[in-house]
Amino acid sequence: MVPVLPVPLATATHLFVRWLHVLAMAVALGGGVLAWGVSYAADAETTLTVATTYEVAFWGALGVLVMTGVGNLGALAPAIPRGRWGAAFVVKLGLLLVVLIGSAVRTTTVRAASDAATPATTTLERGYALTTLALITLVALAAVMAHG
């Protein structure tokens, strides 16, 4: 006897990939907000501890975001919509590239701050502010794409 699944496996897989995508963005964005707030309000030691932890979580989340994003895109292929959705998608990819480059710089800055006698936490605060604002913009573009 073949077991009957309440949801087709393909649908369950697509749903799982989308939930992973949302969860990874929650880690990236939530961690960015936390790191920004801590870098603004806390001492240098606490800021560096949170920043170092966030960098590991961010790059892990980013890896999941890229993998699941490609998976989500593959579910649409070959009929990728044009118009407003397509324009939002192109802008989202461009902003993602900017986030990748900026995040590499931010991670390098965190490592340099960890080695410095007096770390420049103002630089970290700005880096996390820019990261958070860019991620909020990516979420807004994702909402435009999800709702047409």
PDB file of C-alpha atoms in Angstrom:
ATOM      1  CA  MET A   1       0.000   0.000   0.000  1.00  0.00           C
ATOM      2  CA  VAL A   2       1.364   3.417  -1.001  1.00  0.00           C
ATOM      3  CA  PRO A   3       1.068   6.085   1.694  1.00  0.00           C
ATOM      4  CA  VAL A   4      -0.980   9.099   0.699  1.00  0.00           C
ATOM      5  CA  LEU A   5       0.581  12.449   1.490  1.00  0.00           C
ATOM      6  CA  PRO A   6      -1.802  15.284   2.312  1.00  0.00           C
ATOM      7  CA  VAL A   7       0.369  17.653   0.243  1.00  0.00           C
ATOM      8  CA  PRO A   8       2.113  16.621  -2.958  1.00  0.00           C
ATOM      9  CA  LEU A   9       5.854  16.175  -2.416  1.00  0.00           C
ATOM     10  CA  ALA A  10       6.743  18.811  -5.026  1.00  0.00           C
ATOM     11  CA  THR A  11       4.506  21.360  -3.294  1.00  0.00           C
ATOM     12  CA  ALA A  12       5.934  20.487   0.120  1.00  0.00           C
ATOM     13  CA  THR A  13       9.469  20.861  -1.236  1.00  0.00           C
ATOM     14  CA  HIS A  14       8.710  24.262  -2.773  1.00  0.00           C
ATOM     15  CA  LEU A  15       7.118  25.386   0.486  1.00  0.00           C
ATOM     16  CA  PHE A  16      10.125  24.158   2.490  1.00  0.00           C
ATOM     17  CA  VAL A  17      12.564  26.014   0.211  1.00  0.00           C
ATOM     18  CA  ARG A  18      10.537  29.217   0.504  1.00  0.00           C
ATOM     19  CA  TRP A  19      10.383  28.931   4.300  1.00  0.00           C
ATOM     20  CA  LEU A  20      14.146  28.383   4.450  1.00  0.00           C
ATOM     21  CA  HIS A  21      14.558  31.505   2.322  1.00  0.00           C
ATOM     22  CA  VAL A  22      12.385  33.567   4.676  1.00  0.00           C
ATOM     23  CA  LEU A  23      14.102  32.141   7.763  1.00  0.00           C
ATOM     24  CA  ALA A  24      17.560  32.953   6.366  1.00  0.00           C
ATOM     25  CA  MET A  25      16.490  36.531   5.635  1.00  0.00           C
ATOM     26  CA  ALA A  26      15.104  36.808   9.178  1.00  0.00           C
ATOM     27  CA  VAL A  27      18.517  35.778  10.538  1.00  0.00           C
ATOM     28  CA  ALA A  28      20.372  38.207   8.254  1.00  0.00           C
ATOM     29  CA  LEU A  29      18.046  41.152   8.838  1.00  0.00           C
ATOM     30  CA  GLY A  30      17.328  40.518  12.522  1.00  0.00           C
ATOM     31  CA  GLY A  31      21.015  40.043  13.234  1.00  0.00           C
ATOM     32  CA  GLY A  32      21.815  43.229  11.326  1.00  0.00           C
ATOM     33  CA  VAL A  33      19.327  45.197  13.411  1.00  0.00           C
ATOM     34  CA  LEU A  34      20.793  43.702  16.594  1.00  0.00           C
ATOM     35  CA  ALA A  35      24.402  44.404  15.556  1.00  0.00           C
ATOM     36  CA  TRP A  36      23.483  47.955  14.565  1.00  0.00           C
ATOM     37  CA  GLY A  37      21.755  48.608  17.883  1.00  0.00           C
ATOM     38  CA  VAL A  38      24.559  47.087  19.929  1.00  0.00           C
ATOM     39  CA  SER A  39      27.241  48.978  17.987  1.00  0.00           C
ATOM     40  CA  TYR A  40      25.334  52.185  18.707  1.00  0.00           C
ATOM     41  CA  ALA A  41      24.705  51.628  22.405  1.00  0.00           C
ATOM     42  CA  ALA A  42      27.273  49.202  23.835  1.00  0.00           C
ATOM     43  CA  ASP A  43      30.966  49.280  24.628  1.00  0.00           C
ATOM     44  CA  ALA A  44      33.615  48.171  22.135  1.00  0.00           C
ATOM     45  CA  GLU A  45      34.065  44.686  23.622  1.00  0.00           C
ATOM     46  CA  THR A  46      30.347  43.868  23.458  1.00  0.00           C
ATOM     47  CA  THR A  47      30.104  45.371  19.983  1.00  0.00           C
ATOM     48  CA  LEU A  48      32.944  43.185  18.719  1.00  0.00           C
ATOM     49  CA  THR A  49      31.485  40.056  20.313  1.00  0.00           C
ATOM     50  CA  VAL A  50      28.099  40.635  18.679  1.00  0.00           C
ATOM     51  CA  ALA A  51      29.710  41.692  15.395  1.00  0.00           C
ATOM     52  CA  THR A  52      31.881  38.585  15.203  1.00  0.00           C
ATOM     53  CA  THR A  53      28.924  36.312  15.943  1.00  0.00           C
ATOM     54  CA  TYR A  54      26.743  38.139  13.419  1.00  0.00           C
ATOM     55  CA  GLU A  55      29.337  37.819  10.657  1.00  0.00           C
ATOM     56  CA  VAL A  56      29.279  34.022  10.957  1.00  0.00           C
ATOM     57  CA  ALA A  57      25.468  33.948  11.049  1.00  0.00           C
ATOM     58  CA  PHE A  58      25.201  36.445   8.181  1.00  0.00           C
ATOM     59  CA  TRP A  59      27.426  34.515   5.777  1.00  0.00           C
ATOM     60  CA  GLY A  60      25.658  31.254   6.645  1.00  0.00           C
ATOM     61  CA  ALA A  61      22.274  32.890   6.092  1.00  0.00           C
ATOM     62  CA  LEU A  62      23.498  34.462   2.867  1.00  0.00           C
ATOM     63  CA  GLY A  63      24.565  31.060   1.582  1.00  0.00           C
ATOM     64  CA  VAL A  64      21.093  29.687   2.320  1.00  0.00           C
ATOM     65  CA  LEU A  65      19.498  32.762   0.696  1.00  0.00           C
ATOM     66  CA  VAL A  66      21.494  32.310  -2.498  1.00  0.00           C
ATOM     67  CA  MET A  67      20.809  28.561  -2.687  1.00  0.00           C
ATOM     68  CA  THR A  68      17.094  28.879  -1.990  1.00  0.00           C
ATOM     69  CA  GLY A  69      16.823  31.962  -4.214  1.00  0.00           C
ATOM     70  CA  VAL A  70      18.241  29.980  -7.110  1.00  0.00           C
ATOM     71  CA  GLY A  71      15.813  27.187  -6.221  1.00  0.00           C
ATOM     72  CA  ASN A  72      12.873  29.594  -6.189  1.00  0.00           C
ATOM     73  CA  LEU A  73      13.994  31.058  -9.491  1.00  0.00           C
ATOM     74  CA  GLY A  74      14.338  27.575 -10.951  1.00  0.00           C
ATOM     75  CA  ALA A  75      10.709  26.924 -10.026  1.00  0.00           C
ATOM     76  CA  LEU A  76       9.733  29.865 -12.261  1.00  0.00           C
ATOM     77  CA  ALA A  77      11.986  29.027 -15.191  1.00  0.00           C
ATOM     78  CA  PRO A  78      11.700  29.205 -18.106  1.00  0.00           C
ATOM     79  CA  ALA A  79       8.817  31.691 -17.817  1.00  0.00           C
ATOM     80  CA  ILE A  80      10.317  34.457 -15.680  1.00  0.00           C
ATOM     81  CA  PRO A  81       7.777  37.283 -15.607  1.00  0.00           C
ATOM     82  CA  ARG A  82       8.543  40.638 -17.166  1.00  0.00           C
ATOM     83  CA  GLY A  83       7.148  44.074 -16.442  1.00  0.00           C
ATOM     84  CA  ARG A  84       7.105  45.328 -12.860  1.00  0.00           C
ATOM     85  CA  TRP A  85       8.137  41.937 -11.454  1.00  0.00           C
ATOM     86  CA  GLY A  86      11.064  41.661 -13.840  1.00  0.00           C
ATOM     87  CA  ALA A  87      12.212  45.197 -13.054  1.00  0.00           C
ATOM     88  CA  ALA A  88      12.027  44.525  -9.307  1.00  0.00           C
ATOM     89  CA  PHE A  89      13.988  41.313  -9.855  1.00  0.00           C
ATOM     90  CA  VAL A  90      16.787  43.085 -11.738  1.00  0.00           C
ATOM     91  CA  VAL A  91      16.991  45.796  -9.062  1.00  0.00           C
ATOM     92  CA  LYS A  92      16.999  43.106  -6.350  1.00  0.00           C
ATOM     93  CA  LEU A  93      19.887  41.250  -7.990  1.00  0.00           C
ATOM     94  CA  GLY A  94      21.844  44.496  -8.376  1.00  0.00           C
ATOM     95  CA  LEU A  95      21.274  45.423  -4.741  1.00  0.00           C
ATOM     96  CA  LEU A  96      22.231  41.901  -3.696  1.00  0.00           C
ATOM     97  CA  LEU A  97      25.555  42.346  -5.475  1.00  0.00           C
ATOM     98  CA  VAL A  98      26.094  45.636  -3.615  1.00  0.00           C
ATOM     99  CA  VAL A  99      25.237  43.886  -0.318  1.00  0.00           C
ATOM    100  CA  LEU A 100      27.732  41.113  -1.087  1.00  0.00           C
ATOM    101  CA  ILE A 101      30.548  43.559  -1.792  1.00  0.00           C
ATOM    102  CA  GLY A 102      29.660  45.792   1.153  1.00  0.00           C
ATOM    103  CA  SER A 103      29.421  42.791   3.466  1.00  0.00           C
ATOM    104  CA  ALA A 104      32.867  41.591   2.455  1.00  0.00           C
ATOM    105  CA  VAL A 105      34.184  45.036   3.384  1.00  0.00           C
ATOM    106  CA  ARG A 106      32.185  44.995   6.638  1.00  0.00           C
ATOM    107  CA  THR A 107      33.542  41.562   7.605  1.00  0.00           C
ATOM    108  CA  THR A 108      37.086  42.722   6.883  1.00  0.00           C
ATOM    109  CA  THR A 109      36.443  45.777   9.066  1.00  0.00           C
ATOM    110  CA  VAL A 110      35.220  43.571  11.924  1.00  0.00           C
ATOM    111  CA  ARG A 111      38.357  41.440  11.689  1.00  0.00           C
ATOM    112  CA  ALA A 112      40.573  44.530  11.664  1.00  0.00           C
ATOM    113  CA  ALA A 113      38.667  45.974  14.640  1.00  0.00           C
ATOM    114  CA  SER A 114      39.183  42.719  16.556  1.00  0.00           C
ATOM    115  CA  ASP A 115      42.945  43.114  16.123  1.00  0.00           C
ATOM    116  CA  ALA A 116      43.045  46.836  16.934  1.00  0.00           C
ATOM    117  CA  ALA A 117      43.964  48.220  20.340  1.00  0.00           C
ATOM    118  CA  THR A 118      41.076  50.713  20.127  1.00  0.00           C
ATOM    119  CA  PRO A 119      38.480  49.460  17.651  1.00  0.00           C
ATOM    120  CA  ALA A 120      36.564  51.979  15.552  1.00  0.00           C
ATOM    121  CA  THR A 121      33.020  51.075  16.580  1.00  0.00           C
ATOM    122  CA  THR A 122      31.601  54.072  14.715  1.00  0.00           C
ATOM    123  CA  THR A 123      32.709  52.446  11.465  1.00  0.00           C
ATOM    124  CA  LEU A 124      31.006  49.207  12.502  1.00  0.00           C
ATOM    125  CA  GLU A 125      27.846  51.098  13.424  1.00  0.00           C
ATOM    126  CA  ARG A 126      27.716  52.642   9.940  1.00  0.00           C
ATOM    127  CA  GLY A 127      28.411  49.277   8.314  1.00  0.00           C
ATOM    128  CA  TYR A 128      25.567  47.603  10.171  1.00  0.00           C
ATOM    129  CA  ALA A 129      23.256  50.526   9.476  1.00  0.00           C
ATOM    130  CA  LEU A 130      23.944  50.252   5.740  1.00  0.00           C
ATOM    131  CA  THR A 131      23.569  46.462   5.839  1.00  0.00           C
ATOM    132  CA  THR A 132      20.243  46.717   7.674  1.00  0.00           C
ATOM    133  CA  LEU A 133      18.855  49.364   5.322  1.00  0.00           C
ATOM    134  CA  ALA A 134      19.954  47.399   2.245  1.00  0.00           C
ATOM    135  CA  LEU A 135      18.347  44.216   3.608  1.00  0.00           C
ATOM    136  CA  ILE A 136      15.111  46.095   4.374  1.00  0.00           C
ATOM    137  CA  THR A 137      15.117  47.306   0.777  1.00  0.00           C
ATOM    138  CA  LEU A 138      15.649  43.733  -0.454  1.00  0.00           C
ATOM    139  CA  VAL A 139      12.687  42.575   1.648  1.00  0.00           C
ATOM    140  CA  ALA A 140      10.545  45.379   0.213  1.00  0.00           C
ATOM    141  CA  LEU A 141      11.520  44.342  -3.332  1.00  0.00           C
ATOM    142  CA  ALA A 142      10.694  40.727  -2.432  1.00  0.00           C
ATOM    143  CA  ALA A 143       7.246  41.877  -1.263  1.00  0.00           C
ATOM    144  CA  VAL A 144       6.692  43.674  -4.571  1.00  0.00           C
ATOM    145  CA  MET A 145       7.719  40.510  -6.410  1.00  0.00           C
ATOM    146  CA  ALA A 146       5.561  38.237  -4.255  1.00  0.00           C
ATOM    147  CA  HIS A 147       2.438  40.343  -4.635  1.00  0.00           C
ATOM    148  CA  GLY A 148       2.798  41.365  -8.255  1.00  0.00           C
TER     149      GLY A 148
END
